[in-house]
Amino acid sequence: MVRPAGFLLGSGLAMISIALDCGAVETPPEPAAHWSKQGSSLVLYDSSGTIVHEVPLGLWEEASGAQVQSTQTLGGTVAGGRFAWTLEKTTAWNASKTKTLKADRVLHYYGTTAGGLWSLALADAPPDADPLVASASGETVAVAVNTEGEWTVLVRTFLGNPQWEMTGLKSLSSAFLTPNGKYALIRWSEPDKSATHTFVEVATKARKDIASEDFVLGPARLTDDGKVFAGERLLYEFKQGARK
């Protein structure tokens, strides 16, 4: 039994006063506002757990006169729900869906307050990939943009401020950011040429291209301190500025 401070223990004539230092009971932190992907929706909860916003995900079609309009919304969460993104694709077809009359795409990046943080037109997703990749904190993102068959990769802050870009890519396979957001890896290729891995130090814009065939010893790996590995073999290090 824990006795309160100053409780007296007695045995015969001896009296001993004992003071106990009772530590304060820790209060669990209140849950922060966050996004969650649930089924076919992105849901935003406030700190009390109340749903304050919801974005439906999926594909819808609507016929109107001589046109058919399809709308597809993709989405996901970033950094444990601290941020979220959606990609809205809207396409207008003729009635038989043999001709595209109009096509729009826009990416939205959301924080946990009302409204989005920024939007980007013509964003698109490479095959079997998302249109956006992020650092572990979600404060640095890389977005893919497709303009008339040419791809661009843009690196931005979570507020939408430009950090770096790579343009004129005929084919884009994927993009990757290190967890700290300091380095990026872009996998791309051109017709009749070897595929290329491009490594970038975002802050300095230093860039290193390495032919994809150099990674026969193992998959490309880019670390938080700017080291490029093929499997376990070190190929390049940004701090050294030289290939090994």
PDB file of C-alpha atoms in Angstrom:
ATOM      1  CA  MET A   1       0.000   0.000   0.000  1.00  0.00           C
ATOM      2  CA  VAL A   2       1.369   3.443  -0.931  1.00  0.00           C
ATOM      3  CA  ARG A   3       1.068   5.896   1.991  1.00  0.00           C
ATOM      4  CA  PRO A   4       0.660   9.639   1.471  1.00  0.00           C
ATOM      5  CA  ALA A   5       3.531  12.031   2.267  1.00  0.00           C
ATOM      6  CA  GLY A   6       4.019  12.501   6.036  1.00  0.00           C
ATOM      7  CA  PHE A   7       2.251   9.302   7.017  1.00  0.00           C
ATOM      8  CA  LEU A   8       3.585   8.124  10.465  1.00  0.00           C
ATOM      9  CA  LEU A   9       4.719   4.594  11.239  1.00  0.00           C
ATOM     10  CA  GLY A  10       4.799   3.675  14.972  1.00  0.00           C
ATOM     11  CA  SER A  11       6.396   0.788  16.826  1.00  0.00           C
ATOM     12  CA  GLY A  12       6.392   1.213  20.634  1.00  0.00           C
ATOM     13  CA  LEU A  13       7.925   4.610  21.527  1.00  0.00           C
ATOM     14  CA  ALA A  14       9.699   4.980  18.160  1.00  0.00           C
ATOM     15  CA  MET A  15       7.969   7.157  15.602  1.00  0.00           C
ATOM     16  CA  ILE A  16       9.362   7.529  12.092  1.00  0.00           C
ATOM     17  CA  SER A  17       8.027  10.100   9.676  1.00  0.00           C
ATOM     18  CA  ILE A  18       8.328   9.084   6.033  1.00  0.00           C
ATOM     19  CA  ALA A  19       7.732  11.469   3.138  1.00  0.00           C
ATOM     20  CA  LEU A  20       7.022   9.863  -0.196  1.00  0.00           C
ATOM     21  CA  ASP A  21       7.598  11.673  -3.479  1.00  0.00           C
ATOM     22  CA  CYS A  22       4.566  10.757  -5.495  1.00  0.00           C
ATOM     23  CA  GLY A  23       5.313  11.312  -9.193  1.00  0.00           C
ATOM     24  CA  ALA A  24       2.744  13.088 -11.333  1.00  0.00           C
ATOM     25  CA  VAL A  25       0.580  10.856 -13.505  1.00  0.00           C
ATOM     26  CA  GLU A  26       1.402  11.378 -17.179  1.00  0.00           C
ATOM     27  CA  THR A  27      -1.499  12.432 -19.362  1.00  0.00           C
ATOM     28  CA  PRO A  28      -1.495  10.871 -22.831  1.00  0.00           C
ATOM     29  CA  PRO A  29      -1.156  13.519 -25.557  1.00  0.00           C
ATOM     30  CA  GLU A  30      -4.303  14.385 -27.427  1.00  0.00           C
ATOM     31  CA  PRO A  31      -4.468  12.789 -30.867  1.00  0.00           C
ATOM     32  CA  ALA A  32      -3.429  15.196 -33.608  1.00  0.00           C
ATOM     33  CA  ALA A  33      -5.538  15.998 -36.622  1.00  0.00           C
ATOM     34  CA  HIS A  34      -4.761  13.508 -39.396  1.00  0.00           C
ATOM     35  CA  TRP A  35      -5.809  12.012 -42.711  1.00  0.00           C
ATOM     36  CA  SER A  36      -6.789   8.375 -43.151  1.00  0.00           C
ATOM     37  CA  LYS A  37      -7.512   6.390 -46.313  1.00  0.00           C
ATOM     38  CA  GLN A  38     -10.610   4.322 -45.649  1.00  0.00           C
ATOM     39  CA  GLY A  39     -12.089   2.233 -48.423  1.00  0.00           C
ATOM     40  CA  SER A  40     -12.969   4.579 -51.261  1.00  0.00           C
ATOM     41  CA  SER A  41     -12.417   7.823 -49.355  1.00  0.00           C
ATOM     42  CA  LEU A  42      -9.753  10.059 -47.852  1.00  0.00           C
ATOM     43  CA  VAL A  43     -10.990  11.198 -44.453  1.00  0.00           C
ATOM     44  CA  LEU A  44      -9.673  14.102 -42.344  1.00  0.00           C
ATOM     45  CA  TYR A  45     -10.124  13.875 -38.566  1.00  0.00           C
ATOM     46  CA  ASP A  46      -9.605  16.751 -36.160  1.00  0.00           C
ATOM     47  CA  SER A  47      -7.854  16.339 -32.799  1.00  0.00           C
ATOM     48  CA  SER A  48     -11.106  15.194 -31.162  1.00  0.00           C
ATOM     49  CA  GLY A  49     -11.550  12.374 -33.677  1.00  0.00           C
ATOM     50  CA  THR A  50     -14.393  14.096 -35.498  1.00  0.00           C
ATOM     51  CA  ILE A  51     -14.549  13.822 -39.294  1.00  0.00           C
ATOM     52  CA  VAL A  52     -14.209  17.332 -40.708  1.00  0.00           C
ATOM     53  CA  HIS A  53     -13.611  16.589 -44.396  1.00  0.00           C
ATOM     54  CA  GLU A  54     -13.942  13.669 -46.795  1.00  0.00           C
ATOM     55  CA  VAL A  55     -12.743  13.226 -50.387  1.00  0.00           C
ATOM     56  CA  PRO A  56     -14.373  10.391 -52.398  1.00  0.00           C
ATOM     57  CA  LEU A  57     -11.971   8.252 -54.460  1.00  0.00           C
ATOM     58  CA  GLY A  58     -12.951   6.268 -57.529  1.00  0.00           C
ATOM     59  CA  LEU A  59     -14.093   6.499 -61.151  1.00  0.00           C
ATOM     60  CA  TRP A  60     -17.372   8.033 -62.309  1.00  0.00           C
ATOM     61  CA  GLU A  61     -18.927   8.533 -65.761  1.00  0.00           C
ATOM     62  CA  GLU A  62     -21.729  10.820 -66.809  1.00  0.00           C
ATOM     63  CA  ALA A  63     -23.351  11.156 -70.232  1.00  0.00           C
ATOM     64  CA  SER A  64     -24.565  14.568 -71.308  1.00  0.00           C
ATOM     65  CA  GLY A  65     -25.833  15.131 -74.838  1.00  0.00           C
ATOM     66  CA  ALA A  66     -23.148  14.094 -77.323  1.00  0.00           C
ATOM     67  CA  GLN A  67     -20.455  13.787 -74.655  1.00  0.00           C
ATOM     68  CA  VAL A  68     -19.390  11.344 -71.984  1.00  0.00           C
ATOM     69  CA  GLN A  69     -17.365  12.729 -69.096  1.00  0.00           C
ATOM     70  CA  SER A  70     -15.300  10.489 -66.871  1.00  0.00           C
ATOM     71  CA  THR A  71     -13.783  11.634 -63.596  1.00  0.00           C
ATOM     72  CA  GLN A  72     -11.198   9.593 -61.710  1.00  0.00           C
ATOM     73  CA  THR A  73      -9.832  10.618 -58.321  1.00  0.00           C
ATOM     74  CA  LEU A  74      -6.792   8.860 -56.858  1.00  0.00           C
ATOM     75  CA  GLY A  75      -5.371   9.658 -53.438  1.00  0.00           C
ATOM     76  CA  GLY A  76      -3.185   8.688 -50.516  1.00  0.00           C
ATOM     77  CA  THR A  77      -1.748   9.843 -47.205  1.00  0.00           C
ATOM     78  CA  VAL A  78       1.775  11.026 -46.356  1.00  0.00           C
ATOM     79  CA  ALA A  79       3.841  11.007 -43.159  1.00  0.00           C
ATOM     80  CA  GLY A  80       1.411   9.001 -41.054  1.00  0.00           C
ATOM     81  CA  GLY A  81      -1.546  11.129 -42.099  1.00  0.00           C
ATOM     82  CA  ARG A  82       0.033  14.544 -41.539  1.00  0.00           C
ATOM     83  CA  PHE A  83      -0.482  15.281 -45.232  1.00  0.00           C
ATOM     84  CA  ALA A  84      -2.575  13.829 -48.060  1.00  0.00           C
ATOM     85  CA  TRP A  85      -2.779  14.111 -51.834  1.00  0.00           C
ATOM     86  CA  THR A  86      -5.340  13.597 -54.585  1.00  0.00           C
ATOM     87  CA  LEU A  87      -4.979  13.389 -58.366  1.00  0.00           C
ATOM     88  CA  GLU A  88      -8.145  14.304 -60.272  1.00  0.00           C
ATOM     89  CA  LYS A  89      -8.369  13.203 -63.902  1.00  0.00           C
ATOM     90  CA  THR A  90     -11.270  14.557 -65.955  1.00  0.00           C
ATOM     91  CA  THR A  91     -11.765  13.405 -69.548  1.00  0.00           C
ATOM     92  CA  ALA A  92     -14.522  14.387 -71.992  1.00  0.00           C
ATOM     93  CA  TRP A  93     -15.230  11.927 -74.830  1.00  0.00           C
ATOM     94  CA  ASN A  94     -17.547  11.838 -77.796  1.00  0.00           C
ATOM     95  CA  ALA A  95     -20.657   9.700 -77.321  1.00  0.00           C
ATOM     96  CA  SER A  96     -18.956   6.536 -78.627  1.00  0.00           C
ATOM     97  CA  LYS A  97     -15.787   7.210 -76.589  1.00  0.00           C
ATOM     98  CA  THR A  98     -13.574   6.998 -79.673  1.00  0.00           C
ATOM     99  CA  LYS A  99     -12.266  10.570 -79.479  1.00  0.00           C
ATOM    100  CA  THR A 100     -10.952  12.607 -76.568  1.00  0.00           C
ATOM    101  CA  LEU A 101     -12.475  16.096 -76.596  1.00  0.00           C
ATOM    102  CA  LYS A 102     -10.813  17.469 -73.474  1.00  0.00           C
ATOM    103  CA  ALA A 103      -8.562  16.148 -70.719  1.00  0.00           C
ATOM    104  CA  ASP A 104      -7.531  17.813 -67.466  1.00  0.00           C
ATOM    105  CA  ARG A 105      -5.431  16.635 -64.545  1.00  0.00           C
ATOM    106  CA  VAL A 106      -4.710  18.383 -61.266  1.00  0.00           C
ATOM    107  CA  LEU A 107      -2.908  17.265 -58.123  1.00  0.00           C
ATOM    108  CA  HIS A 108      -3.823  18.678 -54.700  1.00  0.00           C
ATOM    109  CA  TYR A 109      -1.606  18.509 -51.616  1.00  0.00           C
ATOM    110  CA  TYR A 110      -3.382  18.848 -48.274  1.00  0.00           C
ATOM    111  CA  GLY A 111      -2.365  19.645 -44.725  1.00  0.00           C
ATOM    112  CA  THR A 112      -4.605  19.073 -41.720  1.00  0.00           C
ATOM    113  CA  THR A 113      -6.313  22.475 -41.841  1.00  0.00           C
ATOM    114  CA  ALA A 114      -9.218  23.537 -44.004  1.00  0.00           C
ATOM    115  CA  GLY A 115      -8.394  23.709 -47.691  1.00  0.00           C
ATOM    116  CA  GLY A 116      -5.431  22.417 -49.656  1.00  0.00           C
ATOM    117  CA  LEU A 117      -1.871  23.684 -49.402  1.00  0.00           C
ATOM    118  CA  TRP A 118      -1.251  23.845 -53.162  1.00  0.00           C
ATOM    119  CA  SER A 119      -2.319  22.411 -56.507  1.00  0.00           C
ATOM    120  CA  LEU A 120      -0.451  21.470 -59.676  1.00  0.00           C
ATOM    121  CA  ALA A 121      -1.973  21.071 -63.143  1.00  0.00           C
ATOM    122  CA  LEU A 122      -0.916  18.275 -65.528  1.00  0.00           C
ATOM    123  CA  ALA A 123       0.465  16.061 -62.762  1.00  0.00           C
ATOM    124  CA  ASP A 124       0.314  12.388 -63.699  1.00  0.00           C
ATOM    125  CA  ALA A 125       1.287   8.963 -62.425  1.00  0.00           C
ATOM    126  CA  PRO A 126       3.994   6.886 -64.161  1.00  0.00           C
ATOM    127  CA  PRO A 127       2.972   3.278 -64.895  1.00  0.00           C
ATOM    128  CA  ASP A 128       2.457   1.295 -61.670  1.00  0.00           C
ATOM    129  CA  ALA A 129       3.483   4.270 -59.492  1.00  0.00           C
ATOM    130  CA  ASP A 130       1.968   7.205 -57.634  1.00  0.00           C
ATOM    131  CA  PRO A 131       2.203  10.750 -59.027  1.00  0.00           C
ATOM    132  CA  LEU A 132       3.900  11.902 -55.827  1.00  0.00           C
ATOM    133  CA  VAL A 133       6.579  10.622 -53.453  1.00  0.00           C
ATOM    134  CA  ALA A 134       7.522  12.285 -50.186  1.00  0.00           C
ATOM    135  CA  SER A 135      10.161  12.435 -47.496  1.00  0.00           C
ATOM    136  CA  ALA A 136       9.436  10.792 -44.146  1.00  0.00           C
ATOM    137  CA  SER A 137       8.099  14.069 -42.723  1.00  0.00           C
ATOM    138  CA  GLY A 138       6.087  14.902 -45.837  1.00  0.00           C
ATOM    139  CA  GLU A 139       7.739  18.329 -45.942  1.00  0.00           C
ATOM    140  CA  THR A 140       9.551  17.583 -49.229  1.00  0.00           C
ATOM    141  CA  VAL A 141       7.760  15.993 -52.189  1.00  0.00           C
ATOM    142  CA  ALA A 142       8.592  15.010 -55.761  1.00  0.00           C
ATOM    143  CA  VAL A 143       5.750  15.236 -58.291  1.00  0.00           C
ATOM    144  CA  ALA A 144       5.561  13.824 -61.814  1.00  0.00           C
ATOM    145  CA  VAL A 145       4.116  16.029 -64.577  1.00  0.00           C
ATOM    146  CA  ASN A 146       3.235  14.832 -68.104  1.00  0.00           C
ATOM    147  CA  THR A 147       3.008  17.438 -70.866  1.00  0.00           C
ATOM    148  CA  GLU A 148       2.305  16.158 -74.382  1.00  0.00           C
ATOM    149  CA  GLY A 149       4.337  13.011 -73.887  1.00  0.00           C
ATOM    150  CA  GLU A 150       7.258  14.591 -72.038  1.00  0.00           C
ATOM    151  CA  TRP A 151       7.752  14.058 -68.341  1.00  0.00           C
ATOM    152  CA  THR A 152       9.007  16.488 -65.726  1.00  0.00           C
ATOM    153  CA  VAL A 153       9.860  15.775 -62.092  1.00  0.00           C
ATOM    154  CA  LEU A 154       9.379  18.687 -59.691  1.00  0.00           C
ATOM    155  CA  VAL A 155      10.704  18.732 -56.125  1.00  0.00           C
ATOM    156  CA  ARG A 156       8.734  21.080 -53.852  1.00  0.00           C
ATOM    157  CA  THR A 157       8.303  21.889 -50.196  1.00  0.00           C
ATOM    158  CA  PHE A 158       5.031  21.039 -48.472  1.00  0.00           C
ATOM    159  CA  LEU A 159       3.998  24.667 -49.066  1.00  0.00           C
ATOM    160  CA  GLY A 160       4.597  24.285 -52.800  1.00  0.00           C
ATOM    161  CA  ASN A 161       7.866  26.225 -53.047  1.00  0.00           C
ATOM    162  CA  PRO A 162      10.050  24.951 -55.944  1.00  0.00           C
ATOM    163  CA  GLN A 163      13.330  23.256 -54.991  1.00  0.00           C
ATOM    164  CA  TRP A 164      14.522  21.478 -58.142  1.00  0.00           C
ATOM    165  CA  GLU A 165      13.205  20.130 -61.436  1.00  0.00           C
ATOM    166  CA  MET A 166      14.181  17.755 -64.209  1.00  0.00           C
ATOM    167  CA  THR A 167      12.510  18.233 -67.612  1.00  0.00           C
ATOM    168  CA  GLY A 168      12.368  16.657 -71.068  1.00  0.00           C
ATOM    169  CA  LEU A 169      12.081  12.998 -70.064  1.00  0.00           C
ATOM    170  CA  LYS A 170      10.598  10.787 -72.785  1.00  0.00           C
ATOM    171  CA  SER A 171       9.858   7.973 -70.349  1.00  0.00           C
ATOM    172  CA  LEU A 172       9.658   8.061 -66.550  1.00  0.00           C
ATOM    173  CA  SER A 173       9.796   4.874 -64.511  1.00  0.00           C
ATOM    174  CA  SER A 174       9.806   6.167 -60.948  1.00  0.00           C
ATOM    175  CA  ALA A 175      11.029   8.797 -58.500  1.00  0.00           C
ATOM    176  CA  PHE A 176      12.339   8.434 -54.946  1.00  0.00           C
ATOM    177  CA  LEU A 177      13.272  10.767 -52.100  1.00  0.00           C
ATOM    178  CA  THR A 178      15.480   9.814 -49.181  1.00  0.00           C
ATOM    179  CA  PRO A 179      13.654   9.890 -45.821  1.00  0.00           C
ATOM    180  CA  ASN A 180      15.318  13.209 -44.896  1.00  0.00           C
ATOM    181  CA  GLY A 181      14.313  14.725 -48.256  1.00  0.00           C
ATOM    182  CA  LYS A 182      17.862  15.813 -49.111  1.00  0.00           C
ATOM    183  CA  TYR A 183      18.457  13.497 -52.069  1.00  0.00           C
ATOM    184  CA  ALA A 184      16.352  12.315 -55.006  1.00  0.00           C
ATOM    185  CA  LEU A 185      16.569   9.404 -57.444  1.00  0.00           C
ATOM    186  CA  ILE A 186      14.865   9.565 -60.853  1.00  0.00           C
ATOM    187  CA  ARG A 187      14.689   6.481 -63.082  1.00  0.00           C
ATOM    188  CA  TRP A 188      14.082   7.331 -66.755  1.00  0.00           C
ATOM    189  CA  SER A 189      14.941   6.292 -70.309  1.00  0.00           C
ATOM    190  CA  GLU A 190      14.953   7.408 -73.941  1.00  0.00           C
ATOM    191  CA  PRO A 191      14.070   5.333 -77.024  1.00  0.00           C
ATOM    192  CA  ASP A 192      16.917   3.115 -78.242  1.00  0.00           C
ATOM    193  CA  LYS A 193      19.157   4.189 -75.357  1.00  0.00           C
ATOM    194  CA  SER A 194      20.176   2.652 -72.072  1.00  0.00           C
ATOM    195  CA  ALA A 195      17.972   3.517 -69.104  1.00  0.00           C
ATOM    196  CA  THR A 196      19.441   6.025 -66.652  1.00  0.00           C
ATOM    197  CA  HIS A 197      19.419   6.580 -62.897  1.00  0.00           C
ATOM    198  CA  THR A 198      19.746  10.270 -62.002  1.00  0.00           C
ATOM    199  CA  PHE A 199      20.796  11.142 -58.442  1.00  0.00           C
ATOM    200  CA  VAL A 200      20.380  14.691 -57.121  1.00  0.00           C
ATOM    201  CA  GLU A 201      21.356  16.632 -54.023  1.00  0.00           C
ATOM    202  CA  VAL A 202      18.292  18.873 -53.788  1.00  0.00           C
ATOM    203  CA  ALA A 203      19.786  21.832 -51.871  1.00  0.00           C
ATOM    204  CA  THR A 204      22.829  22.271 -54.132  1.00  0.00           C
ATOM    205  CA  LYS A 205      21.203  20.870 -57.309  1.00  0.00           C
ATOM    206  CA  ALA A 206      24.298  18.714 -57.796  1.00  0.00           C
ATOM    207  CA  ARG A 207      23.430  15.880 -60.188  1.00  0.00           C
ATOM    208  CA  LYS A 208      24.972  12.547 -61.084  1.00  0.00           C
ATOM    209  CA  ASP A 209      23.725  10.318 -63.931  1.00  0.00           C
ATOM    210  CA  ILE A 210      24.615   6.629 -63.835  1.00  0.00           C
ATOM    211  CA  ALA A 211      23.613   4.141 -66.532  1.00  0.00           C
ATOM    212  CA  SER A 212      21.140   1.613 -65.210  1.00  0.00           C
ATOM    213  CA  GLU A 213      23.353  -1.206 -66.501  1.00  0.00           C
ATOM    214  CA  ASP A 214      25.870  -0.282 -63.765  1.00  0.00           C
ATOM    215  CA  PHE A 215      23.476  -1.741 -61.209  1.00  0.00           C
ATOM    216  CA  VAL A 216      23.864  -5.372 -62.314  1.00  0.00           C
ATOM    217  CA  LEU A 217      25.408  -6.162 -58.906  1.00  0.00           C
ATOM    218  CA  GLY A 218      22.206  -5.161 -57.128  1.00  0.00           C
ATOM    219  CA  PRO A 219      19.373  -2.632 -57.100  1.00  0.00           C
ATOM    220  CA  ALA A 220      20.163   1.055 -56.773  1.00  0.00           C
ATOM    221  CA  ARG A 221      20.164   2.337 -53.208  1.00  0.00           C
ATOM    222  CA  LEU A 222      20.430   6.001 -52.148  1.00  0.00           C
ATOM    223  CA  THR A 223      21.074   6.802 -48.489  1.00  0.00           C
ATOM    224  CA  ASP A 224      20.297   9.822 -46.294  1.00  0.00           C
ATOM    225  CA  ASP A 225      23.963  10.883 -46.413  1.00  0.00           C
ATOM    226  CA  GLY A 226      24.121  10.917 -50.222  1.00  0.00           C
ATOM    227  CA  LYS A 227      25.768   7.585 -50.940  1.00  0.00           C
ATOM    228  CA  VAL A 228      24.799   5.579 -54.027  1.00  0.00           C
ATOM    229  CA  PHE A 229      25.066   1.799 -53.851  1.00  0.00           C
ATOM    230  CA  ALA A 230      24.587  -1.035 -56.325  1.00  0.00           C
ATOM    231  CA  GLY A 231      23.653  -3.731 -53.878  1.00  0.00           C
ATOM    232  CA  GLU A 232      26.471  -3.460 -51.319  1.00  0.00           C
ATOM    233  CA  ARG A 233      28.959  -1.792 -53.672  1.00  0.00           C
ATOM    234  CA  LEU A 234      29.468   1.983 -53.309  1.00  0.00           C
ATOM    235  CA  LEU A 235      29.293   3.685 -56.727  1.00  0.00           C
ATOM    236  CA  TYR A 236      29.156   7.367 -55.871  1.00  0.00           C
ATOM    237  CA  GLU A 237      29.171   9.716 -52.867  1.00  0.00           C
ATOM    238  CA  PHE A 238      27.978  13.328 -53.109  1.00  0.00           C
ATOM    239  CA  LYS A 239      30.240  14.566 -50.315  1.00  0.00           C
ATOM    240  CA  GLN A 240      33.253  13.189 -52.115  1.00  0.00           C
ATOM    241  CA  GLY A 241      32.011  14.313 -55.528  1.00  0.00           C
ATOM    242  CA  ALA A 242      33.668  11.360 -57.238  1.00  0.00           C
ATOM    243  CA  ARG A 243      32.672   7.983 -58.473  1.00  0.00           C
ATOM    244  CA  LYS A 244      34.238   5.023 -56.662  1.00  0.00           C
TER     245      LYS A 244
END
